[in-house]
CSV table of C-alpha atoms and ligand atoms in Angstrom, one decimal:
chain,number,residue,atom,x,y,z
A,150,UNK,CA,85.2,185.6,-5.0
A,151,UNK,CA,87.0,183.7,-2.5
A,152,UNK,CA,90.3,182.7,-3.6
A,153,UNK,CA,90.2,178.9,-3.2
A,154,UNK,CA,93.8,177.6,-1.8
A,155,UNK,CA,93.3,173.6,-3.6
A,156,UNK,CA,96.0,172.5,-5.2
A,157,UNK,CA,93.8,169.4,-6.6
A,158,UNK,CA,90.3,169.7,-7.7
A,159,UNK,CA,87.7,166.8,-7.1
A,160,UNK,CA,88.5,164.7,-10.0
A,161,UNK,CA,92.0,165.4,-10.3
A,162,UNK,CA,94.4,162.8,-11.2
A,163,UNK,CA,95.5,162.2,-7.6
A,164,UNK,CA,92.4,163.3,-5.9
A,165,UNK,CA,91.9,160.0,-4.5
A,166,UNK,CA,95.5,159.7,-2.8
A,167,UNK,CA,95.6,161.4,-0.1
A,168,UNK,CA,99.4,160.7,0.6
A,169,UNK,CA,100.3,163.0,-1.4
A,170,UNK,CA,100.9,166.3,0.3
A,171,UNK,CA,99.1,169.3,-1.2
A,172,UNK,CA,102.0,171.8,-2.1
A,173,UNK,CA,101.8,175.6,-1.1
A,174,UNK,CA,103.0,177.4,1.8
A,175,UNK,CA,102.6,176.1,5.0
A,176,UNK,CA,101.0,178.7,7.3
A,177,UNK,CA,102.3,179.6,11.2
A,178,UNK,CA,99.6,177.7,12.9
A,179,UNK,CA,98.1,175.4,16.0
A,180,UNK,CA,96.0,172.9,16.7
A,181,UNK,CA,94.9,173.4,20.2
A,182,UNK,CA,93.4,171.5,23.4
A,183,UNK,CA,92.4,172.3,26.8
A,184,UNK,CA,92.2,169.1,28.9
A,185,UNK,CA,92.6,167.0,31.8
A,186,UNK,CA,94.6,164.0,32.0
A,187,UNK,CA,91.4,161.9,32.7
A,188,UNK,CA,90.6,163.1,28.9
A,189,UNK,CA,93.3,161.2,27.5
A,190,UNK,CA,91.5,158.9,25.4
A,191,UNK,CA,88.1,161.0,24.7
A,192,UNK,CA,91.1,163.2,23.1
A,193,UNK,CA,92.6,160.3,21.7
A,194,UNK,CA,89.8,159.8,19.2
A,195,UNK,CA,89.7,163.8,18.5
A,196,UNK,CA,93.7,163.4,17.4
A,197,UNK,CA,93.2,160.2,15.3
A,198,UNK,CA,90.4,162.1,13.3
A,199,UNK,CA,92.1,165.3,12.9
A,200,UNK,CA,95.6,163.3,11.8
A,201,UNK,CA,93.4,160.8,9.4
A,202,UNK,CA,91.4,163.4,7.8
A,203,UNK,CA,93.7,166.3,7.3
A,204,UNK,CA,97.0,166.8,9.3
A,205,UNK,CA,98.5,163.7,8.4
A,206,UNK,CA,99.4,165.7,5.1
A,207,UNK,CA,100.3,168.5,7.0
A,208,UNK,CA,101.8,168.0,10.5
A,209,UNK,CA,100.7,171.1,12.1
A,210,UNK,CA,102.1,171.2,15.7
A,211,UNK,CA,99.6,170.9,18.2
A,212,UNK,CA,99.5,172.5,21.8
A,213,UNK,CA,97.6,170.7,25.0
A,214,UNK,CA,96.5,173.3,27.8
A,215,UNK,CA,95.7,172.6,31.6
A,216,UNK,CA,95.2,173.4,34.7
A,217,UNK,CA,97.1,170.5,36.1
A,218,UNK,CA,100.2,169.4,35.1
A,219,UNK,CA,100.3,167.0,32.3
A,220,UNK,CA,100.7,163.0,33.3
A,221,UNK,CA,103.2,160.5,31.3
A,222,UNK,CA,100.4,159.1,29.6
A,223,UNK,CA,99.0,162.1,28.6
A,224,UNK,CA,102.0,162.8,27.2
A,225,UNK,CA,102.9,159.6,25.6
A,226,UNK,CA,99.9,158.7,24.0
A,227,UNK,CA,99.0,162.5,22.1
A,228,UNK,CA,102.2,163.0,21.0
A,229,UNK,CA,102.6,159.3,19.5
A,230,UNK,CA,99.1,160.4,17.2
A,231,UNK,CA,100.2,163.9,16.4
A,232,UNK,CA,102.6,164.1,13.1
A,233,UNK,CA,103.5,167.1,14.2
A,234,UNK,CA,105.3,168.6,17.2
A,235,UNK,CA,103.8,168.9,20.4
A,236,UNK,CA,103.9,170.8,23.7
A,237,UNK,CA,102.4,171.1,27.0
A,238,UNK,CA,101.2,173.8,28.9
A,239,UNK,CA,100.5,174.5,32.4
A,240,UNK,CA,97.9,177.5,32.9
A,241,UNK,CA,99.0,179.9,35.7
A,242,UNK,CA,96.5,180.5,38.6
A,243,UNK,CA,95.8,184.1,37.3
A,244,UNK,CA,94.2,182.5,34.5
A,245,UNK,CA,92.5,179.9,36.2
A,246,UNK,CA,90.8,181.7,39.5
A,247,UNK,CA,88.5,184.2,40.5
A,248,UNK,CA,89.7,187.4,39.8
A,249,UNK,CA,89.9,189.8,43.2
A,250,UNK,CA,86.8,192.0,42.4
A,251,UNK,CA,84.4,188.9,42.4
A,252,UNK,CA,82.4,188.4,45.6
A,253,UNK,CA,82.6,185.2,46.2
A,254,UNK,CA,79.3,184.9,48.2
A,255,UNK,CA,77.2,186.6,45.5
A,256,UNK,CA,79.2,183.9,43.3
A,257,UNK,CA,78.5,181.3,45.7
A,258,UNK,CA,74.7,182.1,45.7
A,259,UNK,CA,74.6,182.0,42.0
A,260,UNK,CA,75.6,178.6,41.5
A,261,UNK,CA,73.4,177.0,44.2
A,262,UNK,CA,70.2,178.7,42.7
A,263,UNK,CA,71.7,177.7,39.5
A,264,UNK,CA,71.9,174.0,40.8
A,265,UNK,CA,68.2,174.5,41.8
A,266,UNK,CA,67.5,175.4,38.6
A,267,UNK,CA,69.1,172.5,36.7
A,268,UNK,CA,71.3,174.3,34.6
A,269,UNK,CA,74.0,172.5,32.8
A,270,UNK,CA,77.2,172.9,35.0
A,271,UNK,CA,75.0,175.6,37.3
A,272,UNK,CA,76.6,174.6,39.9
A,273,UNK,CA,80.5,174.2,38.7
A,274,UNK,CA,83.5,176.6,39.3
A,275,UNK,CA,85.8,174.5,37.0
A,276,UNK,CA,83.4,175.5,34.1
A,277,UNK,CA,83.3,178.8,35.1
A,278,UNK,CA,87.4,179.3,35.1
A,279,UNK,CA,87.2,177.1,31.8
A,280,UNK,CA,84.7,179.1,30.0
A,281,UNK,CA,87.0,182.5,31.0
A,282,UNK,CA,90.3,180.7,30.4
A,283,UNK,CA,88.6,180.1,27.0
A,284,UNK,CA,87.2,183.7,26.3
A,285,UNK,CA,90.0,186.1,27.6
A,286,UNK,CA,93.4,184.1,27.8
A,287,UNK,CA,94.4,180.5,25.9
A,288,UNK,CA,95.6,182.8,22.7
A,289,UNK,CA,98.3,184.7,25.0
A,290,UNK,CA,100.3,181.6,27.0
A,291,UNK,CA,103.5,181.2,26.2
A,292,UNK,CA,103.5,178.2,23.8
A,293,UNK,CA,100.7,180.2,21.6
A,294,UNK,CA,102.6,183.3,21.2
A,295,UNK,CA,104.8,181.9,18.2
A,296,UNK,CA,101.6,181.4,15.6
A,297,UNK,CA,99.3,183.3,13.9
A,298,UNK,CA,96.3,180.7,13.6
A,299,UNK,CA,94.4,178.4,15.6
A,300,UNK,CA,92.1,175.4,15.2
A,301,UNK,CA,90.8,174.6,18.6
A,302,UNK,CA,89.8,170.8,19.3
A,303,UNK,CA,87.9,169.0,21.9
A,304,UNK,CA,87.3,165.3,23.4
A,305,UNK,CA,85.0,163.1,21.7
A,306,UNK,CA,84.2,165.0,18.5
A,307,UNK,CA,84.5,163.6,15.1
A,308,UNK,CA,85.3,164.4,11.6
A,309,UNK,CA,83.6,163.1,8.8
A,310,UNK,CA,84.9,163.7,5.6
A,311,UNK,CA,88.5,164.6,4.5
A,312,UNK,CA,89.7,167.8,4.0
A,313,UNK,CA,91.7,168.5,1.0
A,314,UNK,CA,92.6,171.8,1.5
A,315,UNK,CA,94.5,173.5,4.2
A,316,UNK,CA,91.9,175.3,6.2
A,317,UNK,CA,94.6,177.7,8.1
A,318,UNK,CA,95.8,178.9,4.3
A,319,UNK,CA,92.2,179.8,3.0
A,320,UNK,CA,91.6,182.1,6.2
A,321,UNK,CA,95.2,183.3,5.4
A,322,UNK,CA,94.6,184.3,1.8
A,323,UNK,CA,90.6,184.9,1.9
A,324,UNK,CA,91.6,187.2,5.1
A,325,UNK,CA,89.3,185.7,7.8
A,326,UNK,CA,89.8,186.0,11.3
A,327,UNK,CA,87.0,183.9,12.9
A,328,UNK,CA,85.1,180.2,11.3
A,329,UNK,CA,82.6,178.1,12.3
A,330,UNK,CA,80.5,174.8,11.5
A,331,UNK,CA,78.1,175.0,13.7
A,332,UNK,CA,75.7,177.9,15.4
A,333,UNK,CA,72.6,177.9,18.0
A,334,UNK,CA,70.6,179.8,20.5
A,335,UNK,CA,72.1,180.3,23.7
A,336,UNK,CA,70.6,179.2,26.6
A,337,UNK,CA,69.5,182.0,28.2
A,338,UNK,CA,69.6,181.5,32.1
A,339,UNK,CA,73.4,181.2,31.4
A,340,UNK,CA,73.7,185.0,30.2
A,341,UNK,CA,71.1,187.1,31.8
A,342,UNK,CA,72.9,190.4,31.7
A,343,UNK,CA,75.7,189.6,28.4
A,344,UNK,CA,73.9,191.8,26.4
A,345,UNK,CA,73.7,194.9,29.0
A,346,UNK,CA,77.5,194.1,29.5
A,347,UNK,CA,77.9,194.2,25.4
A,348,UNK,CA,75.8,197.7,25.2
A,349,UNK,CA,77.7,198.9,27.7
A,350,UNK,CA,80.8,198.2,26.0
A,351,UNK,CA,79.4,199.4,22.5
A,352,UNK,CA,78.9,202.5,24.3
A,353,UNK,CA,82.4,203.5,25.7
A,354,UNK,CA,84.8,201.7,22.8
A,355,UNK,CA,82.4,202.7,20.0
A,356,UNK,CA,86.2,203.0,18.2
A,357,UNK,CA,86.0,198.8,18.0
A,358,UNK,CA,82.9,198.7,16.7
A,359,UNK,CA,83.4,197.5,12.7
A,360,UNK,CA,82.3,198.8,10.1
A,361,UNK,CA,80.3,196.2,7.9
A,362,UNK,CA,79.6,194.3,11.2
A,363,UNK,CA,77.4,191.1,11.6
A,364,UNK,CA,75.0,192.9,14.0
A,365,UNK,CA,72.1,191.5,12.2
A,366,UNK,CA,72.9,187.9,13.2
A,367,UNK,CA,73.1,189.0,16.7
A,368,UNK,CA,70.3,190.7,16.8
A,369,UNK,CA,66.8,191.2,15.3
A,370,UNK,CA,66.3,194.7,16.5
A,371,UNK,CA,69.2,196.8,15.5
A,372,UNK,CA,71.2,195.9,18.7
A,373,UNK,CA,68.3,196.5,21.2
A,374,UNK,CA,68.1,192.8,22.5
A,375,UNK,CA,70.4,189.4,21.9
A,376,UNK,CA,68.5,187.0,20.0
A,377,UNK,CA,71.0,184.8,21.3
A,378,UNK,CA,72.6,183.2,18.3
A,379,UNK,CA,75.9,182.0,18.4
A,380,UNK,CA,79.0,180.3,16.8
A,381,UNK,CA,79.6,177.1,18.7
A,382,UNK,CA,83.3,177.3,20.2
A,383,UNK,CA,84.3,173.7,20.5
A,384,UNK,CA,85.0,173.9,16.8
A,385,UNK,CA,86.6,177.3,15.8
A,386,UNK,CA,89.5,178.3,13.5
A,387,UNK,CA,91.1,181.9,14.0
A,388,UNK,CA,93.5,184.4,14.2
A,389,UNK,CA,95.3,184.4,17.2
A,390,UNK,CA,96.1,188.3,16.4
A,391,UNK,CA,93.0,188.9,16.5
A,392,UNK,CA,92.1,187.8,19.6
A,393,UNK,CA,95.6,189.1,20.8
A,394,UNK,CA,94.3,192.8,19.1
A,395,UNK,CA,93.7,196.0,21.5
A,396,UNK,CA,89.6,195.4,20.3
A,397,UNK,CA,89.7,192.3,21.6
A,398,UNK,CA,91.2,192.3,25.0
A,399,UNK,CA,89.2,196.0,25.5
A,400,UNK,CA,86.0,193.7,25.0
A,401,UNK,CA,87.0,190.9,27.4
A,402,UNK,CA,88.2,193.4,29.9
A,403,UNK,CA,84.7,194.8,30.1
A,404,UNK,CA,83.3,191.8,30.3
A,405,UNK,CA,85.5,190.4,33.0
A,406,UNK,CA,84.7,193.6,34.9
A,407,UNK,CA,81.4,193.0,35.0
A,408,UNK,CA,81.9,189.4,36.7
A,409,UNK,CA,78.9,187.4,34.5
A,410,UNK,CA,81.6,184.5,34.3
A,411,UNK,CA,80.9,184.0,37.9
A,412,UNK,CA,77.8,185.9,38.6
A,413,UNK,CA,76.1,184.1,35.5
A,414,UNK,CA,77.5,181.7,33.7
A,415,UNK,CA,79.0,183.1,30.4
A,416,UNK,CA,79.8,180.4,27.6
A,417,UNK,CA,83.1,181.5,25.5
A,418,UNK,CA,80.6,180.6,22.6
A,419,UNK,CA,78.6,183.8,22.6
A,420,UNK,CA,81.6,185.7,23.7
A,421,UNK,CA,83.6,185.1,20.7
A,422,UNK,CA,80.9,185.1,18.4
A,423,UNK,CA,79.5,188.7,19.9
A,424,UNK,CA,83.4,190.0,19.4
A,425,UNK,CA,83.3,188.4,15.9
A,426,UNK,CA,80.0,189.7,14.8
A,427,UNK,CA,80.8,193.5,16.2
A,428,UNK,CA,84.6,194.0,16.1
A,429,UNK,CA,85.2,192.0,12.3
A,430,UNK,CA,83.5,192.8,9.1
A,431,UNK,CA,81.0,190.4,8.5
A,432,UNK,CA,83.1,189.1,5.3
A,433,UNK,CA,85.6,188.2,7.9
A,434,UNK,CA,83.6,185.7,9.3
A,435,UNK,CA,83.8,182.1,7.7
A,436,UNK,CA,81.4,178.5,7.7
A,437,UNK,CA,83.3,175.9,6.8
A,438,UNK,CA,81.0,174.0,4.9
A,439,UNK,CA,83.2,171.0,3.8
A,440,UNK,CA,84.7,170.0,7.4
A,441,UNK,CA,82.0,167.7,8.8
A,442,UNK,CA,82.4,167.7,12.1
A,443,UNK,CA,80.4,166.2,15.5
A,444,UNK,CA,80.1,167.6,19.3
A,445,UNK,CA,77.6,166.1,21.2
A,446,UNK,CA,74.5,166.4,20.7
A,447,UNK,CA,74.8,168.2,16.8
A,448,UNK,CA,76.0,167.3,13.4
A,449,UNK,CA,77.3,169.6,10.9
A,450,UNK,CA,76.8,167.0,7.6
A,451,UNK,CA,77.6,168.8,4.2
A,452,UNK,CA,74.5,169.6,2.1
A,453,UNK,CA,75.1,167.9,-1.2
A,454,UNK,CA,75.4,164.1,-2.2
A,455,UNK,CA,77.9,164.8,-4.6
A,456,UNK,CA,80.5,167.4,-2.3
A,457,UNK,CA,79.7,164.3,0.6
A,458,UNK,CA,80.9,161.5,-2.0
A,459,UNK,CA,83.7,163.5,-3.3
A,460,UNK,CA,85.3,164.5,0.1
A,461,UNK,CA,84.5,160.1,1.2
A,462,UNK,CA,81.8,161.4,4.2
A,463,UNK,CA,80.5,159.0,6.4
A,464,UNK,CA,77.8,161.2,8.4
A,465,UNK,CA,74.3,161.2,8.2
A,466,UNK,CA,72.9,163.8,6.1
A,467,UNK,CA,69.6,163.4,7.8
A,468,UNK,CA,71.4,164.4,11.1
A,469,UNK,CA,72.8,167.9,9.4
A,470,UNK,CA,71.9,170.8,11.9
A,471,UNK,CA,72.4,173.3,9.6
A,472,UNK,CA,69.0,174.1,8.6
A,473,UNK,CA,67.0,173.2,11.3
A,474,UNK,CA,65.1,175.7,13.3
A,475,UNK,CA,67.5,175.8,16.3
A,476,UNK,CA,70.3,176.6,14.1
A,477,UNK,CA,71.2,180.0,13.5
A,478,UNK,CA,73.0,179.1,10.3
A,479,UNK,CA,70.5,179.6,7.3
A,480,UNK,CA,70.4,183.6,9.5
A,481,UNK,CA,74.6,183.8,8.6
A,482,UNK,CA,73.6,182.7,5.3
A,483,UNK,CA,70.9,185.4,5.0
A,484,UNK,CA,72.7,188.3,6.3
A,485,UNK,CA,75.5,187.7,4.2
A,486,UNK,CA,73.7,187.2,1.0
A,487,UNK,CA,74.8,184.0,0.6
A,488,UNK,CA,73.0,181.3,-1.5
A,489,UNK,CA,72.1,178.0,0.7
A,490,UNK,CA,73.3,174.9,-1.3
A,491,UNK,CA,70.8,172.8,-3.2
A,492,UNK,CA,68.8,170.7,-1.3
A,493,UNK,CA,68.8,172.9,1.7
A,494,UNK,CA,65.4,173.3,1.8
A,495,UNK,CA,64.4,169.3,2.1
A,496,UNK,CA,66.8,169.1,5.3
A,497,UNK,CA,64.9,171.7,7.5
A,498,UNK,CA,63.2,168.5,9.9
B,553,GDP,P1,81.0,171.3,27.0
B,553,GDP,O1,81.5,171.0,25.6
B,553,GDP,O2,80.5,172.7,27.1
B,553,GDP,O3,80.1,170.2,27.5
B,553,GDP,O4,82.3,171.3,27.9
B,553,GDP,P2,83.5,170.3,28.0
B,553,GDP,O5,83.5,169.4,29.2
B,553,GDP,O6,83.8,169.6,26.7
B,553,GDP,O7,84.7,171.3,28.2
B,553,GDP,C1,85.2,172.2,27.2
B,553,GDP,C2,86.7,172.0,27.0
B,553,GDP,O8,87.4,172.4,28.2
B,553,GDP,C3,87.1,170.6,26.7
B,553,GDP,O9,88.3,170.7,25.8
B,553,GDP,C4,87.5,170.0,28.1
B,553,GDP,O10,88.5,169.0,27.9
B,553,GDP,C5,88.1,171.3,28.8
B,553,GDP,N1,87.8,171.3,30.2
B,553,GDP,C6,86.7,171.4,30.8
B,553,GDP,N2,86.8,171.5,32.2
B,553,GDP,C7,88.2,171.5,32.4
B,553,GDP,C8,89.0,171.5,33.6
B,553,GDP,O11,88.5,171.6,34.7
B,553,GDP,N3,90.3,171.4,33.4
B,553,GDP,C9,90.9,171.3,32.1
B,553,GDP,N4,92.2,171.3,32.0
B,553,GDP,N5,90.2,171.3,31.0
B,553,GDP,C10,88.8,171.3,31.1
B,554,MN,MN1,82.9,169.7,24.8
């Protein structure tokens, strides 16, 4: 069983205070943002969250990524919400342009018939070098190289209950490398050929394929065809060496080298979760149940009335995604033998 890092248990005499600051080790880890300047106070909201529900008691450091350089404001107003340090990246070009093999008319044609099409950001570079940025390089600048774990946040999300735990020593002492809240079906007309470029890559690094693998949450046929479920990427806590790991970088590579960043328009979403589910044991692969958490447009809301009331939740249960029939979450819980929590079954619409 899961070794369960709380040093107070609901019910505990000091349960209710959050001031006081769990004891343990404190593990080598991130919070982490990529961002514009013009997202200063969409991020603003993310921080207050984060700092309110959890960090507060923990001052983890957090590190802002972007493109651009950083303004004043930006500046000023994160790191007056942060308790712990923070620090400021600017991405070099390499990691934010089309690489040299990519033909940039082919890539050109793409997002115009995309734009035809109507497919979210179809038509956008800048979502195209943010979804590679994502998927092949934000765990190897600089300022991440000194820790071990992430916790990647984004504008405008929301936390809903408080976390009493610390959620970077549980993947630290259960030995996960990847976590989620929330997973979904791809779209498909942004990932054509990902699954010819994953076979592909099955086939010539069969060395980084694990043993124990989630394969069956990729796929309904043994590997034949995506069935396009994913971990949603907005929220995501990790190892860094992981993603840092010989596996990992082969996989992006290959993917890189076949250009679907630019020639399609590859979400960092099913690229992590594809690496997850065939380069990790499937044990290695963790839902965070208890961290309610909101991107636009879903809601992961804790099953169970009394988990909601202990951890002081203020979502929705009603608006849980978990078990609906575009989540691919009641599938995780399948393949890994897992029991859904009580009441499961009354949330599916
Ligand atoms: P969505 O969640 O897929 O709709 O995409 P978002 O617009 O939320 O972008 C994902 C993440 O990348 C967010 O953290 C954004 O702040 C960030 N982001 C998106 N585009 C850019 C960009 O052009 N420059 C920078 N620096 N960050 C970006
Ligand atoms: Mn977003």
């Amino acid at each position: 069983a899961d070794k369960y890092p709380l040093a107070l248990k609901p019910g505990d005499p000091g349960w209710d205070d959050l001031t006081t600051i769990n004891s343990g080790p404190r593990m080598n880890a991130t919070f982490v943002t990529l961002a514009r300047n013009g997202d200063v106070w969409e991020i603003a909201k993310s921080i207050r969250q984060v700092e309110d529900r959890f960090n507060r008691r923990y001052n983890y450091d957090w590190v802002f990524l972007n493109d651009q350089p950083f303004d004043d404001l930006f500046k000023k107003v994160t790191t007056s919400l942060v308790s712990g340090k923070t620090h400021y990246g600017l991405i070099p070009t390499e990691h934010w342009s089309f690489p040299p093999h990519i033909d940039q008319e082919k890539a050109k044609k793409v997002r115009e018939d995309m734009a035809q099409k109507k497919i979210i950001y179809g038509d956008s570079i800048s979502y195209r070098h943010m979804c590679r940025f994502e998927s092949g390089f934000f765990f190897r600048q600089p300022l991440m190289m000194n820790y071990e774990y992430y916790w990647r946040v984004e504008p405008s999300i929301k936390l809903f209950c408080d976390i009493h735990y610390d959620p970077f020593r549980y993947m630290h002492e259960n030995n996960k490398k990847y976590s989620f809240v929330l997973s979904l079906y791809e779209y498909i007309d942004t990932i054509p050929t990902l699954w010819d470029s994953v076979k592909k890559f099955i086939k010539n690094h069969p060395e980084h394929i694990a043993a124990g693998n989630s394969m069956a949450f990729l796929s309904d046929d043994g590997g034949e065809t995506y069935n396009k479920c994913h971990f949603w990427s907005n929220f995501e806590i990790g190892s860094l060496s992981w993603l840092r790991s010989k596996a990992y970088l082969d996989f992006f590579n290959s993917l890189d080298q076949d250009g679907g960043f630019f020639y399609e328009r590859w979400g960092d979403a099913p690229v992590h979760s594809i690496a997850a589910g065939l380069m990790l044991p499937k044990d290695q692969i963790h839902f965070f149940n208890d961290i309610a958490y909101y991107h636009v447009p879903f809601t992961h809301c804790p099953t169970g009335e009394a988990l909601r009331q202990s951890l002081r939740c203020h979502c929705d249960p009603k608006e849980n995604f978990d078990w609906k029939g575009y989540s691919c979450t009641a599938r995780f819980f399948d393949i890994n033998n897992m029991e859904k929590p009580e009441g499961w079954e009354q949330e599916k619409d």
